[in-house]
Coordinates of C-alpha atoms and ligand atoms in Angstrom, one line a residue:
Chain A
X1 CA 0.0 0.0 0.0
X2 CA 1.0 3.7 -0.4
X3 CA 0.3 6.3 1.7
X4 CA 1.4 10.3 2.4
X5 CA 2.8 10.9 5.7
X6 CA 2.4 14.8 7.2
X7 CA 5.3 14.1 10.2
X8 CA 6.0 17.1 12.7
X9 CA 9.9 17.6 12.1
X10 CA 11.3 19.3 15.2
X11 CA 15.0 19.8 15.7
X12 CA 15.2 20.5 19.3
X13 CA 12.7 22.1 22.3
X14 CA 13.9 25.6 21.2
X15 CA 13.6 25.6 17.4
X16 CA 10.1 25.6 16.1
X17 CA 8.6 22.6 14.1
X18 CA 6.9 22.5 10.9
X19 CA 5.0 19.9 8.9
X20 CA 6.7 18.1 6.0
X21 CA 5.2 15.4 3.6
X22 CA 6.6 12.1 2.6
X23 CA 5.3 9.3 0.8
X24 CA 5.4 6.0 2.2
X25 CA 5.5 3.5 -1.0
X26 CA 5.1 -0.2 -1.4
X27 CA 3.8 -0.8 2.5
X28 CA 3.1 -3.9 3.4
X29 CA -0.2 -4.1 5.6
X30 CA 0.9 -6.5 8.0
X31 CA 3.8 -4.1 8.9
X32 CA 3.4 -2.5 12.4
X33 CA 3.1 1.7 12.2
X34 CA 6.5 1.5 13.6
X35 CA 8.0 -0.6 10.7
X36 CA 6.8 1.4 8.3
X37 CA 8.5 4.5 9.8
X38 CA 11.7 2.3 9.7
X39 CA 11.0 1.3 6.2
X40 CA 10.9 5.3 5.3
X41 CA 13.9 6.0 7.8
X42 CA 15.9 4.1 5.8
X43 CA 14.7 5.6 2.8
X44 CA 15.3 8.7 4.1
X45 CA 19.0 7.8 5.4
X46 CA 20.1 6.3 1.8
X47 CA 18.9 9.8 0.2
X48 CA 20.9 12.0 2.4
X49 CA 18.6 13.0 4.6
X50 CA 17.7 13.2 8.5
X51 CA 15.0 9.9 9.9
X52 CA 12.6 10.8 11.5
X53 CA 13.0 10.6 15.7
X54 CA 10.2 8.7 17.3
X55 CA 10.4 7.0 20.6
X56 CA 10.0 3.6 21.2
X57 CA 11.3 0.4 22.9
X58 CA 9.8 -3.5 23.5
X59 CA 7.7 -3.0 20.5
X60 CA 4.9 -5.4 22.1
X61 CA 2.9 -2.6 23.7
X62 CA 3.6 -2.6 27.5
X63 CA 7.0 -0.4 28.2
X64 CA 5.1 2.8 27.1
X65 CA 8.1 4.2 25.2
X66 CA 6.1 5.0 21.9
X67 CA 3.4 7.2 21.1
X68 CA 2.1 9.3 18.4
X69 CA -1.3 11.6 18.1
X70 CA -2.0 9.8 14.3
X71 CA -4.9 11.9 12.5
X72 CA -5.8 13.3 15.5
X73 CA -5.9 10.4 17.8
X74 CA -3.8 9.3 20.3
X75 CA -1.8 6.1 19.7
X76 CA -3.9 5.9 16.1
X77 CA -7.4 4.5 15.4
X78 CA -7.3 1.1 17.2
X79 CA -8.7 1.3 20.7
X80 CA -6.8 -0.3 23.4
X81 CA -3.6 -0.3 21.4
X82 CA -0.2 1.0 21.7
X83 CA 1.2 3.1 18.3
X84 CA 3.9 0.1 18.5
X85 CA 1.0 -2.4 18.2
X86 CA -0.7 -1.0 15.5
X87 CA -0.7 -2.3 12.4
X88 CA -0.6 -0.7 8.9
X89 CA -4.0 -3.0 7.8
X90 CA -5.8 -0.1 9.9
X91 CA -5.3 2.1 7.1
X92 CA -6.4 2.1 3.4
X93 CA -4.2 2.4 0.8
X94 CA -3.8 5.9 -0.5
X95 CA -5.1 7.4 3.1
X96 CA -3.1 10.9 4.1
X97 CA -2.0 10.3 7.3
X98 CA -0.4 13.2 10.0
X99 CA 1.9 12.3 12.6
X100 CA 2.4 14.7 15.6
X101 CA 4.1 14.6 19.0
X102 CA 2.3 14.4 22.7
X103 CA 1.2 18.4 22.8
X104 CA 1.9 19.8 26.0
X105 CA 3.9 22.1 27.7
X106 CA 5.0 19.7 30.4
X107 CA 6.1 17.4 27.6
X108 CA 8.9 19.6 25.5
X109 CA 9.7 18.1 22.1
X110 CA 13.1 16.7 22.0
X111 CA 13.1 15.9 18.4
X112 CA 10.4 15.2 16.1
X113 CA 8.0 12.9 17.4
X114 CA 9.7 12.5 20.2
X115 CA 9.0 14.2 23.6
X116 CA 10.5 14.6 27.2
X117 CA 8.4 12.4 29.8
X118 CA 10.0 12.8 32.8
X119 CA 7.6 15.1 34.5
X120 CA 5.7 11.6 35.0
X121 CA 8.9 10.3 36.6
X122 CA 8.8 13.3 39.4
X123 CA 5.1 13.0 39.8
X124 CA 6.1 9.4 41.0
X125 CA 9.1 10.0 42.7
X126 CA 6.9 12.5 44.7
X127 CA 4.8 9.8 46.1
X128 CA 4.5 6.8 43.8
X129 CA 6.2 4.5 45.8
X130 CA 5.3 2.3 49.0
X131 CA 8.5 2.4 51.7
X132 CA 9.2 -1.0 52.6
X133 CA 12.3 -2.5 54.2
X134 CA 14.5 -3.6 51.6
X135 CA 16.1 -7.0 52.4
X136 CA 14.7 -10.4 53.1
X137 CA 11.8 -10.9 50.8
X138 CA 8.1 -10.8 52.7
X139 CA 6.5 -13.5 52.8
X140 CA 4.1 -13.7 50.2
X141 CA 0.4 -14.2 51.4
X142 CA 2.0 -12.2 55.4
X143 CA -0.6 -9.5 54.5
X144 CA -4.7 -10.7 53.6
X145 CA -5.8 -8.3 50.7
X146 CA -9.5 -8.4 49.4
X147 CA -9.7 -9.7 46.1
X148 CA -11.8 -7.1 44.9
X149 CA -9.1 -4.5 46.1
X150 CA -6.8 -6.4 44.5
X151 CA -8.3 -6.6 41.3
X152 CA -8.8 -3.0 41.1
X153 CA -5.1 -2.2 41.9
X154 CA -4.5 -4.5 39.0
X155 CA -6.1 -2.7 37.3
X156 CA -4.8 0.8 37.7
X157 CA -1.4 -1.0 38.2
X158 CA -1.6 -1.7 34.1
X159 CA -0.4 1.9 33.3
X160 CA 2.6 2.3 31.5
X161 CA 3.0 5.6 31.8
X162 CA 2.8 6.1 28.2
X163 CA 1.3 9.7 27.9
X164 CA -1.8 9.0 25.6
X165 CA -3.7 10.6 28.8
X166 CA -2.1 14.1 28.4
X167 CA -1.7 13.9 24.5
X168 CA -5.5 13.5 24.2
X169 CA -7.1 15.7 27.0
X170 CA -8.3 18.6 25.5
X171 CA -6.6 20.1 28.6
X172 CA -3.5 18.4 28.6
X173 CA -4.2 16.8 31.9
X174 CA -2.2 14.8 34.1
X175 CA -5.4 13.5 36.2
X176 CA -5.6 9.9 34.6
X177 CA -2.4 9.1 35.1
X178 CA -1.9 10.5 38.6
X179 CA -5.3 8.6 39.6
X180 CA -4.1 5.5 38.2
X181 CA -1.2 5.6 40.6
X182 CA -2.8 6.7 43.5
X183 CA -5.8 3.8 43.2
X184 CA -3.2 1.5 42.3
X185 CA -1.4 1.7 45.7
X186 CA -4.0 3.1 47.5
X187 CA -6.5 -0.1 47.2
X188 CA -3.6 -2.3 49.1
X189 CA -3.0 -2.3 52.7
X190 CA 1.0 -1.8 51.7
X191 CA 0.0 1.8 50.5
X192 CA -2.3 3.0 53.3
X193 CA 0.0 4.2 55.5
X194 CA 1.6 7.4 53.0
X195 CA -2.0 7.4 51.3
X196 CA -2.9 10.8 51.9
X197 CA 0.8 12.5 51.8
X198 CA 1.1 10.7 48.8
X199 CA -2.3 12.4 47.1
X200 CA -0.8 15.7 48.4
X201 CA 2.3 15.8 46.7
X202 CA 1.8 13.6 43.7
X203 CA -1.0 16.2 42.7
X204 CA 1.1 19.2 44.0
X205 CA 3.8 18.0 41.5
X206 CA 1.1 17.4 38.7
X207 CA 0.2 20.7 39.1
X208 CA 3.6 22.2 39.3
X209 CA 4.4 20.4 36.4
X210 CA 2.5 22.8 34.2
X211 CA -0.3 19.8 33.0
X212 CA -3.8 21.1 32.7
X213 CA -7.2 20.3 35.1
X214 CA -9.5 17.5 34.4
X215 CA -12.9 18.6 32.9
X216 CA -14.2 14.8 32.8
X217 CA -14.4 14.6 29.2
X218 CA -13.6 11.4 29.2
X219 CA -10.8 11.3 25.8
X220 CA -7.6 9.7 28.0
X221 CA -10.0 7.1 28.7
X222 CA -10.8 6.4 25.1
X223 CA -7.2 6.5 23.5
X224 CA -5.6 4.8 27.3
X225 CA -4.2 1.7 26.1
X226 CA -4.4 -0.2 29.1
X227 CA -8.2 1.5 29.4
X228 CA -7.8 2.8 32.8
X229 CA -11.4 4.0 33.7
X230 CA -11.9 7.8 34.5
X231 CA -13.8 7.0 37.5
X232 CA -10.0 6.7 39.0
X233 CA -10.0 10.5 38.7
X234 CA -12.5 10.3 41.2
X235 CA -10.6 8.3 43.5
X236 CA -7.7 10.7 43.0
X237 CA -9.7 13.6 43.8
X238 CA -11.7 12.0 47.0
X239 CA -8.2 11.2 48.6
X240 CA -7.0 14.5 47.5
X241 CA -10.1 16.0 49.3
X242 CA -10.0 13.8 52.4
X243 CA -6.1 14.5 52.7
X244 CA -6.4 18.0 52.4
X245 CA -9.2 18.2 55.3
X246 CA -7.2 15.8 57.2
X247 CA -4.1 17.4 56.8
X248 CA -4.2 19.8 60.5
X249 CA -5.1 16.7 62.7
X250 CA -1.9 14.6 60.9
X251 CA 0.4 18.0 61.9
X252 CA -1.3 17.6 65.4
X253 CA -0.7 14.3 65.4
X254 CA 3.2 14.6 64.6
X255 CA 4.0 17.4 66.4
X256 CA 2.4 15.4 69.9
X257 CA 4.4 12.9 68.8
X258 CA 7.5 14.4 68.5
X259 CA 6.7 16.1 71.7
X260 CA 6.5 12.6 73.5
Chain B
X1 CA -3.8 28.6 56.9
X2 CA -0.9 28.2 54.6
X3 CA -2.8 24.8 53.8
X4 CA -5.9 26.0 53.1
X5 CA -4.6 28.1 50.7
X6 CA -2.6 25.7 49.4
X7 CA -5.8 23.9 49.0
X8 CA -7.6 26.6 46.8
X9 CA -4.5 26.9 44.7
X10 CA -4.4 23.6 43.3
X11 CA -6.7 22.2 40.6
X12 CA -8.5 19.7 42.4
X13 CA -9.2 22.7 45.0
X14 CA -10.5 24.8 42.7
X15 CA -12.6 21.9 40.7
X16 CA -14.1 21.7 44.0
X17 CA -15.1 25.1 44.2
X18 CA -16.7 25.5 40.7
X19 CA -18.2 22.2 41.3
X20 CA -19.9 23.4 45.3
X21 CA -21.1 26.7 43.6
X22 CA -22.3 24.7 40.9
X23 CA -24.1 22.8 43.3
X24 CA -25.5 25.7 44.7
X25 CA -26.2 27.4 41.3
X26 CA -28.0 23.7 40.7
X27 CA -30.2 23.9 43.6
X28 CA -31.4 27.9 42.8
X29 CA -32.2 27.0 39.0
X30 CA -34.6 24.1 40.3
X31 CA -35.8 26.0 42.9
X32 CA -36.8 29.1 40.6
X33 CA -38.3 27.2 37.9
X34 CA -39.9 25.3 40.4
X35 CA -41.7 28.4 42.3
X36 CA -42.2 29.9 38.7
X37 CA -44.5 27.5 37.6
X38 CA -46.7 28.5 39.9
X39 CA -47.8 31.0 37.0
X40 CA -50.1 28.3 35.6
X41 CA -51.9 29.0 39.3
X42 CA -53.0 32.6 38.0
X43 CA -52.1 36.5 39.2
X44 CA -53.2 36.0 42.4
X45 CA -51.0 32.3 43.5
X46 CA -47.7 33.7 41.7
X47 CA -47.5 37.3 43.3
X48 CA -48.4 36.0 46.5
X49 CA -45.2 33.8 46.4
X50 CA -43.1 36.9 44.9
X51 CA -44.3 38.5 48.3
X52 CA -43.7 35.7 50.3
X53 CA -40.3 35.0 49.2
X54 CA -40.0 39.3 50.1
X55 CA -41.2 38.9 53.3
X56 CA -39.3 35.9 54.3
X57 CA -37.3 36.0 57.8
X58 CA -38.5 40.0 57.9
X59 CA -36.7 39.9 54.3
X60 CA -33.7 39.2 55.2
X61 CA -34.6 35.6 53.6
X62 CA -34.1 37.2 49.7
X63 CA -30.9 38.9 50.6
X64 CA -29.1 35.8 52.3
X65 CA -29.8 34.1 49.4
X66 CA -28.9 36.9 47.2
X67 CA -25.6 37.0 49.0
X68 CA -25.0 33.4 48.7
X69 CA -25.9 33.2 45.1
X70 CA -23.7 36.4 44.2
X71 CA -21.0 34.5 46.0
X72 CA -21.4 31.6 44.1
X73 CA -21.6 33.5 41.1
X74 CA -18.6 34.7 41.6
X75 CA -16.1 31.8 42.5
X76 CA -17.4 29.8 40.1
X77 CA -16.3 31.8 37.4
X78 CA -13.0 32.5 39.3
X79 CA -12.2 29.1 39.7
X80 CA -13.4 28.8 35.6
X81 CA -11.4 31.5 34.5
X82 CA -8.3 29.8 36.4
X83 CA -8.4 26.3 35.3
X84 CA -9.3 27.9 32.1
X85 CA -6.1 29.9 31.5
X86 CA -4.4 27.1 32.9
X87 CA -5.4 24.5 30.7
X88 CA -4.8 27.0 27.7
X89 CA -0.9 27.2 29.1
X90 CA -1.0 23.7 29.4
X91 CA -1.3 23.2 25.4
X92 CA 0.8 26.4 24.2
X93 CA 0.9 24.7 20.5
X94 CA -2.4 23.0 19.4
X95 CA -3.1 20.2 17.1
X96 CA -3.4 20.3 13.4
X97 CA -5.8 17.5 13.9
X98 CA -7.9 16.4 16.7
X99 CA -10.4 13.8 16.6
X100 CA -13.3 13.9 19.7
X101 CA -13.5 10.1 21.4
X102 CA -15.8 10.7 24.4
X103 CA -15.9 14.3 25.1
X104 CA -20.1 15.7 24.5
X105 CA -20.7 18.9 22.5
X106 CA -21.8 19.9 25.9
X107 CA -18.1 18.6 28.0
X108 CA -16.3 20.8 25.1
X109 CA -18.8 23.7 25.2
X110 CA -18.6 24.5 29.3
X111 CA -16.8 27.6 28.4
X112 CA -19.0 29.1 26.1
X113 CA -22.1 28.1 27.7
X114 CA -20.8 29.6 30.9
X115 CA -20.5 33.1 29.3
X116 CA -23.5 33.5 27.5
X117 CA -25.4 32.1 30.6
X118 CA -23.5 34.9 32.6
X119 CA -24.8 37.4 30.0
X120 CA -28.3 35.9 30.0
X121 CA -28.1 36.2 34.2
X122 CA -27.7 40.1 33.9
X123 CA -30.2 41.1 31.2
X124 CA -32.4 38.9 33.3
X125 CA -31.8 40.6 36.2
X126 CA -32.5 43.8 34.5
X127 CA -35.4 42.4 32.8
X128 CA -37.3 41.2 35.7
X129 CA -36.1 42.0 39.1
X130 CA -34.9 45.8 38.3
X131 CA -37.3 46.2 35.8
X132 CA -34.9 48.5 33.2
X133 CA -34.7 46.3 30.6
X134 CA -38.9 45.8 30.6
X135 CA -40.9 47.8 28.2
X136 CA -43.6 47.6 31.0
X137 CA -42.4 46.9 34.4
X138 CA -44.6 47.3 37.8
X139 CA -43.0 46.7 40.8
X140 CA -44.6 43.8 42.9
X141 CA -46.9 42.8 39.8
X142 CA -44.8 39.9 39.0
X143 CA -47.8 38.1 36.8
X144 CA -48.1 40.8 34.6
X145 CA -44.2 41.5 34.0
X146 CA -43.7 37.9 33.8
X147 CA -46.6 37.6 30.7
X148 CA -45.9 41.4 29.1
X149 CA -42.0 40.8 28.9
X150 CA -42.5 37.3 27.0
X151 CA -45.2 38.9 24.7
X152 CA -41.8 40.4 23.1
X153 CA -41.2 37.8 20.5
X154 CA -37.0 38.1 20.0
X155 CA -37.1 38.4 24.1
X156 CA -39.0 34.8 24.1
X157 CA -36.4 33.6 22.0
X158 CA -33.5 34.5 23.6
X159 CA -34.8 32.9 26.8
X160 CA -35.1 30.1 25.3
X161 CA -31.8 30.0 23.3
X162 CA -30.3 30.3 27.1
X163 CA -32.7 27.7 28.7
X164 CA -30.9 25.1 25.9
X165 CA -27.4 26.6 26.9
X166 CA -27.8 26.4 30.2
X167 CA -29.6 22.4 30.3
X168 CA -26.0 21.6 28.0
X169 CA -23.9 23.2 30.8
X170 CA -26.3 21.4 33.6
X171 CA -26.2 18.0 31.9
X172 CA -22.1 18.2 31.6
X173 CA -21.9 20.2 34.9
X174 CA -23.9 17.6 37.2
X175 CA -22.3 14.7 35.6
X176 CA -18.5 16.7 36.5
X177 CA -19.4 17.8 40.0
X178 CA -20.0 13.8 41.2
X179 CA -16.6 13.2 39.4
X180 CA -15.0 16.3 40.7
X181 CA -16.0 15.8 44.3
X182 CA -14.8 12.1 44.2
X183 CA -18.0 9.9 43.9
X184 CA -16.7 7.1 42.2
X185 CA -19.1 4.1 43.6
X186 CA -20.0 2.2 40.1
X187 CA -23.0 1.3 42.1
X188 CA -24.5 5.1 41.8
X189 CA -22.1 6.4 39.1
X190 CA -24.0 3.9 36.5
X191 CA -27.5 6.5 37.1
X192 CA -25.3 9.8 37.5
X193 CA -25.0 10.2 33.3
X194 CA -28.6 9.6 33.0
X195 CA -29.7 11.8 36.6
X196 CA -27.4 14.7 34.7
X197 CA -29.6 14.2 32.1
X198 CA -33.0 13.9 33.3
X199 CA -32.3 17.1 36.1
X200 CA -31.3 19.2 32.7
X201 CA -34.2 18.1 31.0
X202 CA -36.5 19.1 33.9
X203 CA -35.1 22.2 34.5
X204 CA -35.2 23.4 31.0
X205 CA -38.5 21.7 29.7
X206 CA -40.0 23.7 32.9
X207 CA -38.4 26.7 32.2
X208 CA -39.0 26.9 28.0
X209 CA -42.6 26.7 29.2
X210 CA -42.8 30.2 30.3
X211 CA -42.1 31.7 27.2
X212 CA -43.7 29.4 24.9
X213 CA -47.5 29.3 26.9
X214 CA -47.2 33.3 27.3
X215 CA -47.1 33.4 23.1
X216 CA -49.5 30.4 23.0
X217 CA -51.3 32.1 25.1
X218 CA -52.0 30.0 27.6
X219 CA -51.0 32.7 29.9
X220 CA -53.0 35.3 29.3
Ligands
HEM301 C1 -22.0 32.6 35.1 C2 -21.2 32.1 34.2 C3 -20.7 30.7 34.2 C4 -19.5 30.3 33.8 C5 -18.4 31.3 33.2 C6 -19.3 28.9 34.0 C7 -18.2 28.2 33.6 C8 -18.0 26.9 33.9 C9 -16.9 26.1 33.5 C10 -15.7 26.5 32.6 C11 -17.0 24.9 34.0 C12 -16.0 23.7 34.0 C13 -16.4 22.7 32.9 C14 -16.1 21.3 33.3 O1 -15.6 21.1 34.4 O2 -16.3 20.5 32.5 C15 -18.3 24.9 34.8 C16 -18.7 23.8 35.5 C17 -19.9 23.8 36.2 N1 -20.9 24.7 36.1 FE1 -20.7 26.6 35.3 N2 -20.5 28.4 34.5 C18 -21.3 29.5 34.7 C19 -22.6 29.4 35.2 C20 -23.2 28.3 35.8 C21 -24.5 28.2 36.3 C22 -25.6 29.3 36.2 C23 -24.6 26.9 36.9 C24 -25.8 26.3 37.6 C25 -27.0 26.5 37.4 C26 -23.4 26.3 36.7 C27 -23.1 25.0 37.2 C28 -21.9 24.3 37.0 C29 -21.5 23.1 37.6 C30 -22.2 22.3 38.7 C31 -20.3 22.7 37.1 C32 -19.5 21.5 37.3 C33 -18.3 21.6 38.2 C34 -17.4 20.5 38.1 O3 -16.9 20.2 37.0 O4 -17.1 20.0 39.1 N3 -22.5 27.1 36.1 N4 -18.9 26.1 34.7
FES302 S1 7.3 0.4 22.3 FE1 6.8 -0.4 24.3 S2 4.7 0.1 24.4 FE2 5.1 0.6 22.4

C-alpha cells in the first residue's frame, strides 16, 4: 500500500517545528506503524537526509516508550492499542495520514515525534512509591488483601506511563495518570499508611508540572491503552479532598508525637 | 492557613469550588423554575409567592440568598477563569488535527455556555427583578411583568436560546461535580449520566414553558 505521511519535524525544544510530507511507498499491511516508519527512515537515510525521531522500545505494547497523536488520535485508530501495536491493515491504501508529538507544555519536544516524559517520573518519585524494608523478601500471602481490592489495583497498576492521557485531554491533563497511581497503591494495605501525603504531593507536583485540570471529558479514557477508567479520577480527587481536610489533625498528630 | 490556601490553589481545590457553587447554582435553578411554575396557578397564586419569598425572615430571607448566590456566582467563574487559563498554558501549541472520542458537545462547550449564561443572568436581572430592561415593568406585579416581557417575540427567544445553553452546561456540569468531588461508587455512578440528564431536562423543559405558553397564550 502507499500512503502520504504529514510528520511534525522538530529539531530540538527551542527551534520551532513545521509539517513536511513524505510518501510512504510499497507498504506492506501487516507491517506495524512502527516498521513502516523504519521502512521510510531508511529511505530517508540512503537519500541523504535526516529519519525521522520517534520514541520507542519492547515493541509489544507494555513499556510505554512510543506514542504518536495519528490523525488526531492518540496512539492511532485502534482502541486499546499502543502506536507500536498497531498495524498498517488499519489504514487504506492511499489514506493521508499526519503524525504529531504528545502536545503539552509539560512534555517539550526533543526531536520530532519524540518528547521529554519525565515530568511523569517526578510526579512518581513524589509519592509513587510504598517504603518497605529492603532486604529479606516478605513472605508472600503475610498481608490478607481483598480480592476485589486487588483486582482493582490491577487494574490501575496496568499503566505504562505512556502519555496518551495528556496527548489526548483537551486540557492536557495529568489527572488519569496520577489517579491511576494513587488507586493503584491506595486499594492495598501496603500503600495506606503514606495514602494521603502521597495524594498531596503527587497532585502538587502534577500541578507544578504545568499539565492542565481535568474537565471529565472522558478522551484519556478512550485512547488509554491499558483502558484505565476515569472513574480513577475520582478516586484521586476524594483522597485528594480527604487529605487535604485531614491534613491539621496529621500536623497535630506529629508534632504530639515528636513532643513525647 | 498556609494549607488552606494551598488547598484553593491547586486544581483539584478549585474543581471543587466550581463544582460546590455549581451545586449551589444547581439547587437555585430548580428552585426558581420550580416556584415559577406556579404562574399556571393565576395573578393572584404567583405574586403572592413573589411577596412571600420578600417577606421571608422579615426579608432578610431574599438577601441571604442573594448574597449566597452572588457569592457563588462569583467563585465559580474564578475558579473557571483559572483552570481555564491554565489549561490554555498547558497546550501552548495545538493540534493540526484532533479527533473527539468521548468528550459531549456539551463537555467541550462549558466555556462558552458559561458566558452566555453569565450574560443571559444580567439582562435577566435587569429584565425582571430591576425592571430597566422591561418595556412595562410594575413593581410587585410579578404576573403581569412575567406575561408582558415574553409577549416580546426576540425576548422569548433568547430565553429560550439560554434555557438550551444552560440544560447543556447542567447535563455536563452535574455529571462533573459527582466526578469532581470524588463519587466514584460504580453502584451510583452507572444512574449519574442519566440523573445529569433527566435534572437538565426538567429544568429546562420547565423553564421553555414560560415563554412558549405566554405566546401560546395560555398565559394570558
Ligand atoms: C456565570 C457564568 C458561568 C461560567 C463562566 C461557567 C463556567 C463553567 C466552566 C468553565 C465549568 C467547567 C467545565 C467542566 O468542568 O467540564 C463549569 C462547570 C460547572 N458549572 Fe458553570 N459556569 C457558569 C454558570 C453556571 C450556572 C448558572 C450553573 C448552575 C446553574 C453552573 C453550574 C456548573 C456546575 C455544577 C459545574 C461542574 C463543576 C465541576 O466540574 O465539578 N454554572 N462552569
Ligand atoms: S514500544 Fe513499548 S509500548 Fe510501544
Amino acid at each position: 500500500m502507499n500512503l502520504t505521511l504529514q510528520v511534525w519535524r522538530q529539531k530540538n525544544a527551542q527551534s520551532p517545528g513545521r509539517f513536511v510530507t513524505y510518501q510512504a511507498a510499497d507498504i506492506s499491511p501487516d507491517m506495524s506503524f512502527l516498521e513502516m516508519l523504519d521502512v521510510l527512515n531508511e529511505r530517508l537515510i540512503q537519500k541523504g537526509e535526516d529519519p525521522i525521531a520517534f520514541d520507542h522500545d519492547c515493541r509489544e505494547g507494555i513499556c510505554g516508550a512510543c506514542g504518536v497523536v495519528i490523525d488526531g488520535t492518540a496512539h492511532g485508530p485502534r482502541r486499546r492499542t499502543t502506536t507500536c501495536q498497531l498495524h498498517m491493515r488499519s489504514f487504506r491504501d492511499g489514506d493521508e495520514v499526519t503524525l504529531e508529538p504528545w502536545r503539552a507544555r509539560a512534555f517539550p519536544v526533543i526531536k520530532d515525534l519524540i518528547v521529554d516524559r519525565s515530568a511523569f517520573d517526578r510526579i512518581i518519585a513524589a509519592g509513587g512509591f510504598v517504603s518497605a524494608p529492603i532486604g529479606s523478601a516478605p513472605d508472600g500471602n503475610a498481608i490478607p488483601v481483598r480480592k476485589e481490592n486487588a483486582d482493582l489495583a490491577f487494574d490501575a497498576a496496568t499503566c505504562i506511563g505512556c502519555g496518551a492521557c495528556v496527548a489526548a485531554c483537551p486540557n492536557a491533563s495529568a489527572s488519569l495518570f496520577v489517579a491511576a497511581k494513587i488507586t493503584h497503591l491506595g486499594m492495598l494495605p501496603q500503600g495506606q499508611p503514606e495514602r494521603m501525603e502521597r495524594a498531596l504531593s503527587m497532585v502538587a507536583q502534577m500541578d507544578a508540572e504545568g499539565f492542565g485540570s481535568c474537565t471529565n471529558h472522558g478522551e484519556c479514557e478512550a485512547v488509554c491503552p491499558k483502558g484505565i477508567p476515569v472513574a480513577f479520577i475520582a478516586r484521586m480527587n476524594a483522597d485528594f479532598i480527604k487529605a487535604s481536610l485531614t491534613k491539621g489533625r496529621r500536623v497535630a498528630q506529629a508534632g504530639e508525637a515528636t513532643a513525647g | 492557613m498556609t494549607h488552606a490556601l494551598g488547598f484553593f490553589r491547586s486544581t483539584i481545590g478549585k474543581k471543587v469550588v466550581m463544582a460546590v457553587t455549581g451545586l449551589i447554582l444547581f439547587g437555585f435553578v430548580l428552585g426558581h423554575m420550580i416556584g415559577n411554575l406556579q404562574v399556571y396557578l393565576g395573578p393572584e397564586a404567583l405574586n403572592a409567592y413573589a411577596l412571600w419569598l420578600r417577606e421571608l425572615l422579615h426579608g432578610g430571607g431574599l438577601w441571604i440568598a442573594r448574597s449566597v448566590l452572588l457569592a457563588s456566582v462569583v467563585l465559580h467563574i474564578w475558579s473557571a477563569t483559572s483552570l481555564t487559563l491554565e489549561s490554555r498554558a498547558a497546550r501552548p501549541i495545538a493540534y493540526r488535527k484532533w479527533e473527539p472520542q468521548a468528550s459531549t458537545y456539551a463537555s467541550r462547550t462549558m466555556r462558552w455556555s458559561g458566558v452566555i449564561l453569565l450574560a443571559f443572568v444580567i439582562y435577566h436581572l435587569m429584565h425582571f427583578t430591576f425592571g430597566n430592561a422591561h418595556p412595562d415593568f410594575v413593581e410587585g406585579d410579578v404576573y403581569h411583568n412575567f406575561v408582558a416581557g415574553f409577549r416580546v417575540l426576540p425576548v422569548a427567544l433568547f430565553y429560550i436560546v439560554a434555557n438550551v445553553l444552560l440544560g447543556l452546561h447542567l447535563r455536563h456540569g452535574v455529571w462533573s461535580m459527582l466526578r469532581t468531588l470524588g463519587l466514584a461508587h460504580p453502584r451510583y455512578m452507572r444512574f449519574a449520566q442519566g440523573g445529569a440528564a433527566l435534572f437538565a431536562a426538567v429544568v429546562v423543559l420547565g423553564n421553555v414553558s414560560f415563554p412558549i405558553a405566554v405566546l401560546a397564550g395560555i398565559v394570558p
